[in-house]
Tab-separated table of C-alpha atoms in Angstrom:
chain	number	residue	atom	x	y	z
A	31	MET	CA	-2.200	29.434	-20.223
A	32	THR	CA	-2.844	26.837	-22.518
A	33	GLU	CA	-4.996	27.154	-25.565
A	34	THR	CA	-7.548	25.418	-23.762
A	35	SER	CA	-8.110	27.514	-20.812
A	36	VAL	CA	-9.990	30.146	-22.870
A	37	LEU	CA	-12.750	27.061	-23.161
A	38	LEU	CA	-13.434	27.408	-19.581
A	39	GLU	CA	-13.257	31.208	-17.458
A	40	PRO	CA	-11.000	30.677	-14.678
A	41	SER	CA	-14.184	32.422	-12.535
A	42	THR	CA	-16.393	29.100	-14.192
A	43	GLY	CA	-13.404	26.817	-12.716
A	44	TYR	CA	-13.058	28.998	-9.054
A	45	LEU	CA	-16.661	27.716	-8.712
A	46	LEU	CA	-17.196	24.611	-9.870
A	47	LEU	CA	-13.819	23.633	-7.378
A	48	ALA	CA	-15.877	26.153	-4.621
A	49	LEU	CA	-18.642	24.037	-4.995
A	50	PHE	CA	-17.290	20.549	-4.766
A	51	SER	CA	-15.236	21.271	-1.822
A	52	ALA	CA	-17.844	22.656	0.106
A	53	LEU	CA	-20.136	19.124	-0.663
A	54	TRP	CA	-16.731	16.908	0.114
A	55	ILE	CA	-15.735	19.117	3.588
A	56	GLY	CA	-19.583	18.646	4.587
A	57	LEU	CA	-20.276	15.082	4.086
A	58	GLY	CA	-16.603	14.620	5.551
A	59	PHE	CA	-17.385	16.472	8.721
A	60	TYR	CA	-21.056	15.537	8.725
A	61	TRP	CA	-20.205	10.866	8.313
A	62	GLY	CA	-17.175	11.887	10.420
A	63	ARG	CA	-19.439	12.995	13.708
A	64	ARG	CA	-20.060	8.829	14.883
A	65	ASN	CA	-16.221	7.795	14.372
A	66	LYS	CA	-15.137	7.911	18.523
A	67	SER	CA	-12.148	5.557	17.763
A	68	PHE	CA	-9.160	4.330	15.709
A	69	GLU	CA	-11.639	1.287	14.039
A	70	ASP	CA	-14.155	3.902	13.302
A	71	HIS	CA	-11.701	6.114	12.079
A	72	ALA	CA	-9.650	3.640	10.154
A	73	LEU	CA	-12.163	0.686	9.198
A	74	ALA	CA	-15.964	2.353	9.422
A	75	GLY	CA	-16.973	0.171	12.123
A	76	ARG	CA	-16.182	-2.966	9.819
A	77	ASN	CA	-19.875	-2.454	8.762
A	78	ILE	CA	-19.878	-1.768	5.084
A	79	GLY	CA	-22.242	-2.711	2.914
A	80	LEU	CA	-22.528	-3.823	-1.210
A	81	ALA	CA	-23.035	-0.866	-2.729
A	82	LEU	CA	-21.452	1.496	-0.540
A	83	GLY	CA	-18.544	-1.523	-1.145
A	84	SER	CA	-18.716	-1.456	-4.441
A	85	ALA	CA	-18.644	1.934	-5.364
A	86	THR	CA	-15.699	2.604	-3.081
A	87	ALA	CA	-13.648	-0.299	-5.178
A	88	ALA	CA	-14.692	1.140	-8.643
A	89	ALA	CA	-14.328	4.857	-7.884
A	90	THR	CA	-11.034	4.337	-5.765
A	91	TRP	CA	-9.660	2.241	-8.950
A	92	ILE	CA	-10.915	5.125	-11.275
A	93	THR	CA	-8.164	7.377	-10.529
A	94	SER	CA	-6.695	10.500	-12.703
A	95	ASN	CA	-4.766	8.588	-14.344
A	96	THR	CA	-8.031	6.346	-15.410
A	97	THR	CA	-9.433	9.297	-17.093
A	98	MET	CA	-6.076	11.206	-18.132
A	99	LEU	CA	-4.231	8.215	-18.706
A	100	ALA	CA	-5.874	6.328	-20.625
A	101	PRO	CA	-6.631	8.655	-23.404
A	102	GLN	CA	-2.533	8.731	-23.713
A	103	PHE	CA	-2.403	4.740	-23.997
A	104	ALA	CA	-5.442	4.317	-26.461
A	105	LEU	CA	-3.470	7.499	-28.410
A	106	GLU	CA	0.442	6.050	-27.700
A	107	LEU	CA	-1.312	2.061	-28.297
A	108	GLY	CA	-4.268	2.114	-29.715
A	109	ILE	CA	-7.027	0.152	-29.246
A	110	TRP	CA	-4.276	-2.335	-28.038
A	111	GLY	CA	-3.325	0.342	-25.362
A	112	MET	CA	-7.351	0.681	-24.158
A	113	LEU	CA	-7.433	-2.994	-23.619
A	114	ALA	CA	-4.220	-3.056	-22.131
A	115	TYR	CA	-5.441	-0.280	-19.854
A	116	SER	CA	-8.851	-2.129	-19.048
A	117	MET	CA	-6.504	-5.197	-17.870
A	118	ALA	CA	-5.865	-3.639	-14.420
A	119	ALA	CA	-9.745	-4.222	-13.295
A	120	PHE	CA	-8.920	-7.771	-13.035
A	121	GLY	CA	-6.803	-6.603	-9.737
A	122	LEU	CA	-10.222	-5.963	-8.240
A	123	ILE	CA	-11.872	-9.158	-9.787
A	124	LEU	CA	-8.790	-11.536	-8.859
A	125	PHE	CA	-9.068	-9.772	-5.517
A	126	ALA	CA	-12.214	-10.787	-4.591
A	127	PRO	CA	-11.601	-14.289	-3.584
A	128	LEU	CA	-8.545	-13.000	-1.058
A	129	ALA	CA	-10.654	-10.205	0.716
A	130	LYS	CA	-13.198	-13.079	1.605
A	131	ARG	CA	-10.026	-15.006	3.123
A	132	ILE	CA	-8.433	-11.960	4.753
A	133	ARG	CA	-10.869	-11.180	6.542
A	134	GLN	CA	-11.610	-14.947	7.605
A	135	LEU	CA	-7.352	-15.157	8.691
A	136	MET	CA	-7.751	-11.714	9.954
A	137	PRO	CA	-10.861	-10.977	11.466
A	138	HIS	CA	-9.224	-7.951	14.027
A	139	GLY	CA	-6.949	-7.072	11.172
A	140	TYR	CA	-5.880	-3.180	10.378
A	141	THR	CA	-3.571	-3.318	7.151
A	142	SER	CA	-1.160	-5.269	4.651
A	143	GLY	CA	1.551	-4.665	6.953
A	144	ASP	CA	-0.268	-6.696	10.363
A	145	PHE	CA	-0.293	-9.686	7.503
A	146	PHE	CA	3.627	-9.032	6.674
A	147	ARG	CA	3.974	-8.114	10.037
A	148	LEU	CA	2.449	-11.998	11.575
A	149	ARG	CA	3.070	-14.166	8.057
A	150	TYR	CA	6.344	-13.187	7.592
A	151	GLY	CA	8.391	-11.313	10.313
A	152	ARG	CA	10.145	-8.131	10.596
A	153	LEU	CA	12.639	-8.326	8.052
A	154	ALA	CA	9.608	-8.873	5.458
A	155	TRP	CA	7.431	-6.170	7.029
A	156	GLY	CA	10.201	-3.368	6.584
A	157	ILE	CA	10.337	-4.407	3.191
A	158	PHE	CA	6.971	-4.233	2.540
A	159	LEU	CA	6.684	-0.966	4.354
A	160	VAL	CA	9.485	1.028	2.020
A	161	PHE	CA	7.544	-0.739	-1.231
A	162	THR	CA	4.461	0.031	-0.564
A	163	LEU	CA	4.882	3.897	1.116
A	164	PHE	CA	7.368	4.658	-1.895
A	165	TYR	CA	4.500	3.199	-4.221
A	166	SER	CA	1.967	4.780	-2.199
A	167	LEU	CA	3.806	7.944	-2.007
A	168	THR	CA	4.187	7.494	-5.719
A	169	TRP	CA	0.655	7.229	-6.703
A	170	LEU	CA	-0.505	10.325	-4.452
A	171	VAL	CA	1.659	12.630	-6.230
A	172	THR	CA	0.985	11.636	-9.458
A	173	MET	CA	-2.988	12.163	-8.672
A	174	ALA	CA	-1.839	15.378	-7.273
A	175	MET	CA	0.120	16.650	-10.268
A	176	ALA	CA	-2.308	15.998	-11.897
A	177	GLY	CA	-5.156	18.067	-10.144
A	178	GLY	CA	-2.564	21.051	-10.602
A	179	ILE	CA	-2.175	20.292	-14.198
A	180	LEU	CA	-5.711	19.139	-15.323
A	181	LEU	CA	-7.171	23.025	-13.526
A	182	GLU	CA	-4.204	24.908	-14.829
A	183	ALA	CA	-5.195	22.928	-18.666
A	184	LEU	CA	-8.999	23.678	-18.990
A	185	ALA	CA	-9.546	27.241	-16.072
A	186	GLY	CA	-6.409	28.565	-16.548
A	187	ILE	CA	-6.090	28.209	-12.976
A	188	ASP	CA	-2.062	28.361	-11.394
A	189	TYR	CA	-0.802	24.920	-11.454
A	190	VAL	CA	0.317	25.116	-7.544
A	191	TRP	CA	-2.800	27.041	-6.370
A	192	GLY	CA	-4.883	24.169	-8.242
A	193	MET	CA	-2.753	21.218	-6.792
A	194	THR	CA	-3.100	23.064	-2.895
A	195	VAL	CA	-6.639	23.404	-3.024
A	196	VAL	CA	-7.416	19.308	-4.151
A	197	LEU	CA	-5.151	18.178	-1.526
A	198	ALA	CA	-5.893	20.473	1.015
A	199	VAL	CA	-9.842	19.412	0.651
A	200	CYS	CA	-9.358	15.772	0.451
A	201	VAL	CA	-7.000	16.047	3.496
A	202	ILE	CA	-9.491	18.035	5.498
A	203	TYR	CA	-13.005	15.888	4.836
A	204	THR	CA	-10.354	12.391	5.067
A	205	MET	CA	-8.938	13.714	8.588
A	206	ARG	CA	-12.499	14.677	10.044
A	207	GLY	CA	-14.435	11.562	8.644
A	208	GLY	CA	-12.264	9.239	8.355
A	209	LEU	CA	-12.953	5.743	6.374
A	210	ALA	CA	-16.588	6.275	6.611
A	211	ALA	CA	-16.170	9.862	4.822
A	212	VAL	CA	-14.011	8.449	1.721
A	213	ILE	CA	-16.252	5.587	1.248
A	214	GLY	CA	-19.412	7.884	1.656
A	215	THR	CA	-18.023	10.445	-0.628
A	216	ASP	CA	-16.797	7.403	-3.470
A	217	PHE	CA	-20.331	6.324	-3.765
A	218	ILE	CA	-21.312	9.285	-5.380
A	219	GLN	CA	-18.304	10.513	-6.679
A	220	SER	CA	-18.284	6.898	-8.680
A	221	LEU	CA	-21.383	7.646	-10.231
A	222	ILE	CA	-20.585	11.309	-11.308
A	223	ILE	CA	-17.607	9.388	-12.835
A	224	ILE	CA	-19.588	7.150	-14.500
A	225	VAL	CA	-22.113	9.280	-15.690
A	226	GLY	CA	-19.902	11.877	-16.871
A	227	ILE	CA	-17.890	9.561	-19.118
A	228	VAL	CA	-21.383	8.073	-20.545
A	229	VAL	CA	-22.622	11.594	-21.267
A	230	VAL	CA	-19.330	12.698	-22.986
A	231	GLY	CA	-18.969	9.568	-25.421
A	232	PHE	CA	-22.303	10.197	-26.365
A	233	ALA	CA	-21.512	13.318	-27.248
A	234	VAL	CA	-18.266	13.000	-28.796
A	235	LEU	CA	-19.749	10.833	-31.063
A	236	GLN	CA	-22.144	13.251	-32.136
A	237	ASN	CA	-19.303	14.543	-33.849
A	238	VAL	CA	-17.859	12.298	-35.940
A	239	THR	CA	-18.743	8.322	-36.104
A	240	VAL	CA	-16.826	5.114	-35.451
A	241	SER	CA	-15.915	4.746	-38.988
A	242	GLU	CA	-14.213	8.169	-39.331
A	243	ILE	CA	-12.068	7.688	-36.904
A	244	HIS	CA	-11.320	4.155	-37.894
A	245	ALA	CA	-10.375	5.537	-41.054
A	246	ASN	CA	-8.678	8.269	-39.782
A	247	LEU	CA	-6.609	6.048	-37.698
A	248	THR	CA	-5.571	3.259	-40.438
A	249	ALA	CA	-4.714	5.838	-42.964
A	250	ASN	CA	-2.452	8.283	-40.982
A	251	LYS	CA	-1.259	5.991	-37.997
A	252	PRO	CA	-2.054	2.308	-39.268
A	253	ALA	CA	-0.310	0.694	-35.922
A	254	LEU	CA	-2.760	1.803	-33.362
A	255	VAL	CA	-5.572	-0.329	-35.201
A	256	ASP	CA	-2.939	-3.583	-35.763
A	257	VAL	CA	-3.796	-6.223	-33.986
A	258	LEU	CA	0.435	-7.099	-34.004
A	259	PHE	CA	1.185	-4.203	-31.925
A	260	PRO	CA	4.386	-6.040	-30.416
A	261	ALA	CA	4.443	-2.698	-27.716
A	262	ALA	CA	0.916	-2.894	-27.167
A	263	ILE	CA	0.586	-6.513	-26.740
A	264	MET	CA	3.470	-6.241	-24.053
A	265	ALA	CA	1.273	-3.457	-21.821
A	266	LEU	CA	-1.341	-6.344	-21.897
A	267	PHE	CA	0.781	-8.641	-19.516
A	268	ASN	CA	2.144	-5.630	-17.855
A	269	ASN	CA	-0.979	-3.744	-17.160
A	270	LEU	CA	-2.718	-7.074	-15.642
A	271	LEU	CA	0.360	-7.805	-13.038
A	272	PHE	CA	0.471	-3.998	-12.200
A	273	GLY	CA	-2.966	-4.027	-11.567
A	274	LEU	CA	-2.868	-7.065	-9.651
A	275	GLY	CA	0.363	-5.975	-7.596
A	276	GLU	CA	-1.268	-2.510	-6.511
A	277	VAL	CA	-4.817	-4.179	-5.287
A	278	PHE	CA	-2.988	-6.972	-3.743
A	279	HIS	CA	-0.390	-5.192	-1.720
A	280	ASN	CA	-1.637	-2.063	-1.253
A	281	ASN	CA	-3.285	-1.180	1.810
A	282	VAL	CA	-6.035	1.380	0.293
A	283	TRP	CA	-7.748	-2.206	-0.536
A	284	TRP	CA	-6.976	-4.322	2.403
A	285	SER	CA	-8.174	-1.202	4.697
A	286	ARG	CA	-11.556	-2.368	2.454
A	287	ALA	CA	-11.485	-5.672	2.763
A	288	PHE	CA	-10.819	-4.996	6.867
A	289	ALA	CA	-13.984	-2.480	6.596
A	290	PHE	CA	-16.366	-4.550	4.465
A	291	ARG	CA	-19.656	-6.297	6.444
A	292	GLU	CA	-18.752	-10.147	7.010
A	293	GLY	CA	-19.743	-11.424	3.745
A	294	VAL	CA	-19.660	-8.431	1.146
A	295	GLY	CA	-15.981	-8.212	0.598
A	296	SER	CA	-15.863	-10.779	-2.329
A	297	LYS	CA	-18.976	-9.823	-4.142
A	298	ALA	CA	-17.962	-5.823	-3.306
A	299	PHE	CA	-14.585	-6.538	-5.193
A	300	LEU	CA	-16.020	-8.428	-8.092
A	301	ILE	CA	-18.817	-6.156	-8.944
A	302	GLY	CA	-16.156	-3.024	-8.515
A	303	GLY	CA	-14.211	-4.701	-10.940
A	304	LEU	CA	-17.113	-5.164	-13.696
A	305	VAL	CA	-17.883	-1.357	-12.886
A	306	TRP	CA	-14.611	-0.151	-13.360
A	307	PHE	CA	-13.846	-2.548	-16.625
A	308	PRO	CA	-15.084	-0.806	-19.537
A	309	ILE	CA	-13.768	3.060	-18.050
A	310	PRO	CA	-10.723	2.806	-20.078
A	311	VAL	CA	-11.982	1.985	-23.581
A	312	ALA	CA	-15.454	4.710	-22.381
A	313	ALA	CA	-12.551	7.353	-21.990
A	314	GLY	CA	-9.807	6.086	-24.167
A	315	PHE	CA	-11.720	6.005	-27.367
A	316	ILE	CA	-12.215	9.734	-27.397
A	317	ALA	CA	-8.266	10.218	-28.058
A	318	LEU	CA	-8.308	7.959	-31.058
A	319	ALA	CA	-10.806	10.485	-32.861
A	320	SER	CA	-8.748	13.676	-32.252
A	321	GLY	CA	-7.259	12.746	-36.023
A	322	ALA	CA	-10.323	12.731	-37.519
A	323	LEU	CA	-11.600	15.879	-35.402
A	324	GLY	CA	-8.626	17.458	-36.290
A	325	VAL	CA	-7.389	18.625	-32.658
A	326	ALA	CA	-4.354	19.195	-32.214
A	327	VAL	CA	-2.611	17.507	-29.223
A	328	PRO	CA	0.960	18.657	-27.794
A	329	SER	CA	0.535	17.507	-24.806
A	330	PRO	CA	-0.183	13.183	-25.100
A	331	ASP	CA	-0.934	13.143	-21.491
A	332	MET	CA	-3.451	15.734	-21.520
A	333	VAL	CA	-5.335	14.752	-24.676
A	334	GLY	CA	-8.251	13.112	-23.379
A	335	PRO	CA	-9.557	16.375	-21.752
A	336	LEU	CA	-8.139	18.666	-24.939
A	337	VAL	CA	-10.699	16.731	-27.429
A	338	ILE	CA	-13.269	17.013	-25.365
A	339	ALA	CA	-12.701	20.562	-24.402
A	340	ASN	CA	-12.208	21.351	-28.286
A	341	VAL	CA	-15.233	19.357	-29.756
A	342	LEU	CA	-17.769	20.070	-26.845
A	343	GLY	CA	-16.530	23.412	-25.899
A	344	GLU	CA	-17.488	25.268	-22.478
A	345	PHE	CA	-20.120	21.818	-21.716
A	346	GLY	CA	-17.181	19.229	-22.534
A	347	ALA	CA	-14.834	21.817	-20.179
A	348	ILE	CA	-16.826	21.562	-17.763
A	349	ALA	CA	-17.746	17.716	-17.283
A	350	ILE	CA	-14.081	16.656	-17.346
A	351	PHE	CA	-13.629	18.807	-15.329
A	352	ILE	CA	-16.125	17.736	-12.372
A	353	ILE	CA	-15.144	13.821	-13.829
A	354	VAL	CA	-11.319	14.719	-13.036
A	355	PHE	CA	-12.334	16.409	-9.614
A	356	CYS	CA	-13.755	13.768	-8.528
A	357	SER	CA	-12.127	10.985	-9.832
A	358	LEU	CA	-9.049	12.721	-7.709
A	359	ALA	CA	-10.700	13.222	-4.819
A	360	SER	CA	-11.848	9.105	-4.945
A	361	SER	CA	-8.199	8.024	-5.167
A	362	ILE	CA	-6.281	11.171	-2.919
A	363	ASP	CA	-8.922	10.398	0.381
A	364	SER	CA	-8.119	6.681	0.155
A	365	LEU	CA	-4.499	6.890	-0.305
A	366	LEU	CA	-4.575	9.165	2.331
A	367	ALA	CA	-6.434	7.734	4.816
A	368	ALA	CA	-4.826	3.756	3.840
A	369	THR	CA	-1.512	5.435	4.101
A	370	SER	CA	-1.607	7.310	7.489
A	371	ASP	CA	-3.238	3.917	9.066
A	372	LEU	CA	-0.159	2.046	7.802
A	373	ILE	CA	1.916	4.896	9.588
A	374	THR	CA	-0.332	4.294	12.330
A	375	GLU	CA	-1.099	1.549	13.173
A	376	ASP	CA	2.494	0.047	11.600
A	377	ILE	CA	4.969	2.220	12.693
A	378	TYR	CA	3.423	3.758	15.525
A	379	ARG	CA	1.040	1.743	17.107
A	380	ARG	CA	3.870	-1.109	16.689
A	381	LEU	CA	6.952	0.276	17.087
A	382	ILE	CA	6.494	3.614	19.624
A	383	SER	CA	3.685	3.016	21.156
A	384	PRO	CA	1.947	-0.357	21.987
A	385	ALA	CA	-0.039	0.828	24.678
A	386	ALA	CA	-1.426	3.693	23.189
A	387	THR	CA	-5.173	3.583	22.947
A	388	PRO	CA	-7.920	3.553	20.538
A	389	GLU	CA	-8.696	7.375	20.816
A	390	ARG	CA	-5.550	8.020	20.596
A	391	LEU	CA	-4.639	6.380	17.684
A	392	LYS	CA	-7.349	8.519	16.039
A	393	SER	CA	-5.865	11.621	16.829
A	394	VAL	CA	-2.816	10.069	15.788
A	395	ALA	CA	-4.176	8.733	12.444
A	396	GLN	CA	-5.587	12.662	11.668
A	397	ILE	CA	-2.134	13.926	12.268
A	398	VAL	CA	-0.754	11.542	9.926
A	399	THR	CA	-2.928	12.059	7.355
A	400	LEU	CA	-2.036	16.510	7.676
A	401	VAL	CA	1.746	15.904	7.011
A	402	LEU	CA	1.231	13.403	4.241
A	403	GLY	CA	-0.629	16.295	2.542
A	404	PHE	CA	1.818	18.245	3.239
A	405	GLY	CA	4.586	16.669	2.285
A	406	THR	CA	2.951	15.391	-0.918
A	407	TRP	CA	2.517	19.199	-1.627
A	408	ALA	CA	6.081	19.764	-0.813
A	409	VAL	CA	6.862	17.251	-3.422
A	410	CYS	CA	4.267	18.441	-5.585
A	411	VAL	CA	5.216	22.275	-6.450
A	412	PRO	CA	8.455	21.690	-8.672
A	413	ARG	CA	6.341	19.600	-10.867
A	414	ILE	CA	8.584	16.798	-11.145
A	415	GLY	CA	8.309	14.301	-14.577
A	416	THR	CA	5.002	13.083	-16.680
A	417	LEU	CA	2.566	11.134	-14.959
A	418	ALA	CA	2.733	7.751	-16.847
A	419	SER	CA	6.991	7.422	-15.734
A	420	VAL	CA	6.274	8.650	-12.553
A	421	LEU	CA	3.838	6.079	-12.066
A	422	PHE	CA	5.392	3.413	-13.964
A	423	PHE	CA	8.123	3.468	-12.206
A	424	ALA	CA	6.662	1.783	-9.105
A	425	GLY	CA	4.843	-0.798	-11.699
A	426	PRO	CA	8.049	-3.691	-10.570
A	427	LEU	CA	7.907	-3.183	-6.970
A	428	VAL	CA	4.541	-4.103	-6.922
A	429	GLY	CA	4.414	-6.681	-9.185
A	430	ALA	CA	7.654	-8.361	-7.036
A	431	MET	CA	4.866	-8.585	-3.596
A	432	ILE	CA	2.098	-10.336	-5.744
A	433	TRP	CA	3.299	-13.891	-5.345
A	434	PRO	CA	4.275	-13.699	-0.855
A	435	ILE	CA	0.825	-12.328	-0.932
A	436	VAL	CA	-0.736	-14.635	-2.648
A	437	THR	CA	0.915	-18.204	-1.484
A	438	GLY	CA	0.969	-15.959	2.416
A	439	LEU	CA	-2.737	-16.355	2.305
A	440	TYR	CA	-3.163	-20.551	1.036
A	441	TRP	CA	-0.200	-21.922	1.660
A	442	ARG	CA	1.699	-23.177	4.636
A	443	ARG	CA	4.905	-23.660	2.727
A	444	ALA	CA	5.145	-20.017	1.821
A	445	THR	CA	8.587	-19.310	4.026
A	446	THR	CA	10.282	-15.695	5.090
A	447	THR	CA	13.140	-16.338	3.039
A	448	GLY	CA	10.431	-16.835	-0.122
A	449	ALA	CA	8.720	-13.471	0.283
A	450	VAL	CA	12.034	-11.707	1.229
A	451	GLY	CA	14.470	-13.196	-1.526
A	452	GLY	CA	10.908	-12.167	-3.837
A	453	MET	CA	10.297	-8.959	-2.923
A	454	LEU	CA	14.294	-8.109	-3.047
A	455	LEU	CA	15.184	-9.672	-6.548
A	456	GLY	CA	12.074	-9.033	-8.645
A	457	GLY	CA	12.092	-5.872	-7.319
A	458	GLY	CA	15.414	-5.628	-8.135
A	459	ILE	CA	15.555	-6.735	-11.505
A	460	GLY	CA	12.285	-5.355	-12.979
A	461	LEU	CA	13.711	-2.165	-12.186
A	462	VAL	CA	16.496	-2.810	-13.952
A	463	SER	CA	14.205	-3.880	-17.125
A	464	TYR	CA	12.228	-0.825	-16.555
A	465	PHE	CA	15.971	1.288	-17.629
A	466	GLU	CA	17.442	-1.005	-19.743
A	467	ILE	CA	14.469	-1.582	-22.002
A	468	GLY	CA	10.685	-0.060	-20.855
A	469	TRP	CA	8.168	0.385	-18.386
A	470	PHE	CA	5.891	-2.044	-20.718
A	471	VAL	CA	7.776	-5.149	-19.569
A	472	ALA	CA	9.434	-4.031	-15.898
A	473	SER	CA	5.978	-5.251	-14.612
A	474	THR	CA	6.153	-8.719	-16.217
A	475	ILE	CA	9.652	-9.402	-15.594
A	476	GLY	CA	9.912	-8.425	-11.639
A	477	THR	CA	6.376	-10.790	-10.828
A	478	ALA	CA	8.013	-13.486	-13.287
A	479	VAL	CA	11.342	-13.276	-11.205
A	480	SER	CA	9.608	-13.344	-7.165
A	481	MET	CA	7.461	-16.351	-8.364
A	482	ALA	CA	10.314	-18.490	-9.414
A	483	TRP	CA	11.728	-17.203	-6.016
A	484	VAL	CA	9.162	-17.692	-4.220
A	485	LEU	CA	7.095	-21.065	-5.061
A	486	ALA	CA	11.431	-21.999	-5.099
A	487	CYS	CA	12.049	-21.659	-1.910
A	488	ALA	CA	8.082	-22.751	-1.310
A	489	ALA	CA	8.321	-26.032	-2.657
A	490	LEU	CA	12.077	-27.015	-0.802
A	491	SER	CA	9.999	-26.180	2.780
A	492	ARG	CA	8.903	-28.140	5.452
A	493	THR	CA	7.240	-24.732	7.516
A	494	GLN	CA	3.721	-25.684	8.270
A	495	PHE	CA	2.765	-22.029	9.248
A	496	ASP	CA	0.149	-21.683	12.235
A	497	TRP	CA	-3.227	-19.391	10.766
A	498	ASN	CA	-4.027	-18.828	14.048
A	499	LEU	CA	-1.032	-16.551	14.514
A	500	LEU	CA	-3.192	-14.365	11.890
A	501	LYS	CA	-5.679	-14.176	14.920
A	502	GLU	CA	-4.105	-11.012	16.893
A	503	ALA	CA	-6.019	-9.127	19.078
B	126	MET	CA	-3.561	-7.454	-39.771
B	127	THR	CA	-5.851	-4.829	-37.722
B	128	PHE	CA	-8.885	-4.198	-36.027
B	129	SER	CA	-11.790	-3.993	-38.124
B	130	ALA	CA	-14.285	-0.655	-37.397
B	131	THR	CA	-16.691	-2.841	-36.309
B	132	PHE	CA	-15.309	-4.303	-33.613
B	133	LEU	CA	-13.652	-0.729	-32.325
B	134	GLU	CA	-17.526	0.244	-33.375
B	135	THR	CA	-18.265	-2.460	-30.718
B	136	ILE	CA	-16.323	-2.148	-28.049
B	137	VAL	CA	-16.938	1.857	-28.167
B	138	TYR	CA	-20.074	1.443	-27.726
B	139	GLY	CA	-20.315	-1.704	-25.518
B	140	ALA	CA	-18.451	-0.032	-22.916
B	141	LEU	CA	-20.342	3.185	-23.121
B	142	ILE	CA	-23.634	0.901	-22.787
B	143	TRP	CA	-21.691	-1.245	-19.672
B	144	CYS	CA	-20.877	2.012	-17.996
B	145	GLY	CA	-24.398	3.459	-17.963
B	146	ILE	CA	-25.745	-0.054	-16.912
B	147	SER	CA	-23.392	0.002	-13.599
B	148	ALA	CA	-24.204	3.274	-12.590
B	149	LEU	CA	-28.237	1.944	-12.506
B	150	GLY	CA	-26.941	-0.706	-11.018
B	151	LEU	CA	-25.348	1.117	-8.127
B	152	GLY	CA	-28.149	3.179	-7.390
B	153	ALA	CA	-30.517	0.273	-7.262
B	154	LEU	CA	-28.026	-1.550	-4.923
B	155	LEU	CA	-28.449	1.606	-2.249
B	156	VAL	CA	-31.633	1.736	-2.590
B	157	ARG	CA	-32.006	-2.014	-1.436
B	158	ASP	CA	-28.805	-1.647	1.173
B	159	ILE	CA	-30.832	1.545	2.915
B	160	ALA	CA	-33.917	-0.473	2.589
B	161	ARG	CA	-32.889	-3.724	4.550
B	162	GLY	CA	-30.588	-1.169	6.969
B	163	GLU	CA	-27.816	-2.589	5.718
B	164	SER	CA	-26.406	0.621	4.058
B	165	TRP	CA	-23.347	0.631	6.585
């Protein structure tokens, strides 16, 4: 048990956990009543409006990594670190026009895998599935791990028990309610998170002024306020490209593009990105205050909760507990739903049982969600690695998928050779850069290599792709 | 060359106010969608 656990009694932690678990599961069952087919379950009837659409885009992107890693970025990379994290908002903002295009080109589509299969063929589809499943499962694992770490650090709840409860709650309501439950809970969770961050932020500023924070940093950690901090500036580009790659390829976002009502997608992603943009700064500056407040930070990835709990006492501990629990749930549920849809549509329906009924597909998606939950749990139990290293390992892989997707959606001359080579070369060289140079350049290099290959192949190609091939029923 | 205290103050308060406005905006948007029968 850590020092901070005394700030939130385990009984309070269990009470909060029980209350929010009951709320999410209850809503999941309530909203899941209308789901009859796979389309209802996976895409909420393709009829999501602007408010729910905007909120789910923002809430899904507010992960535990936002609320816990943004402060860590600020602690290690200073002001540039917070701004670098905010760059990930451009993933949502720039996906806005793509969402409109996706909905137009693929009115009957279900997953991002459908796009790769129909646009580039089976080899590119296979590579895409390996990359995206690796990334999605990595993301899922980091968040489930974060859940266990948070509950243990704040309330003294055993890591394995905490992680198990967070995961189990999300699995239950996602299985029962599908995307409708995910999007409905996302709206509530996004408001709780944003309001919580504002309240906690202003409460911290009652204890220390920004001028005092700046003076302390200038005296003790001048690199954190340095305009020319090389690693931090590289992180800016890395995060921008990581955000683009993640949003552009992942079925979490594609499933929303398919689920939003006609004409809603582009506005919802734009608003979602604008809602998300200030959050890394609002959550991250708290870490910069640790020195001025005299808070010892033994573990950088816990700096946010440590500062808040130390400065604001039990109120702060409860607030951060709720904020991070909502952040975890809003992302874990989305990943469970989107990944189970991807496996159900791209593997079960396309490779195993093409004649499966919509009702059967819905049941398979629910079973896959359960299996994903168990698999994630099994990987999380040994508690491997830190949050940042596990997540950013996948950065170059997602960066390498940006150009095959963008060119494939807009350019008839984009080719399979370009897509396959771009993903393999970009992902491979990006991974070498990750180990030889550092995480902060891996996505940038992976994306640049992929871009060069994809554009060169398209420039040399005489292919004219028929967009109607994407309209598969 | 370093970031000034004023710059830090601007982005911190700006981000917190921006978040507050976002929350109000999302709430208002949902009320509008429900009133029009377009929430989902």
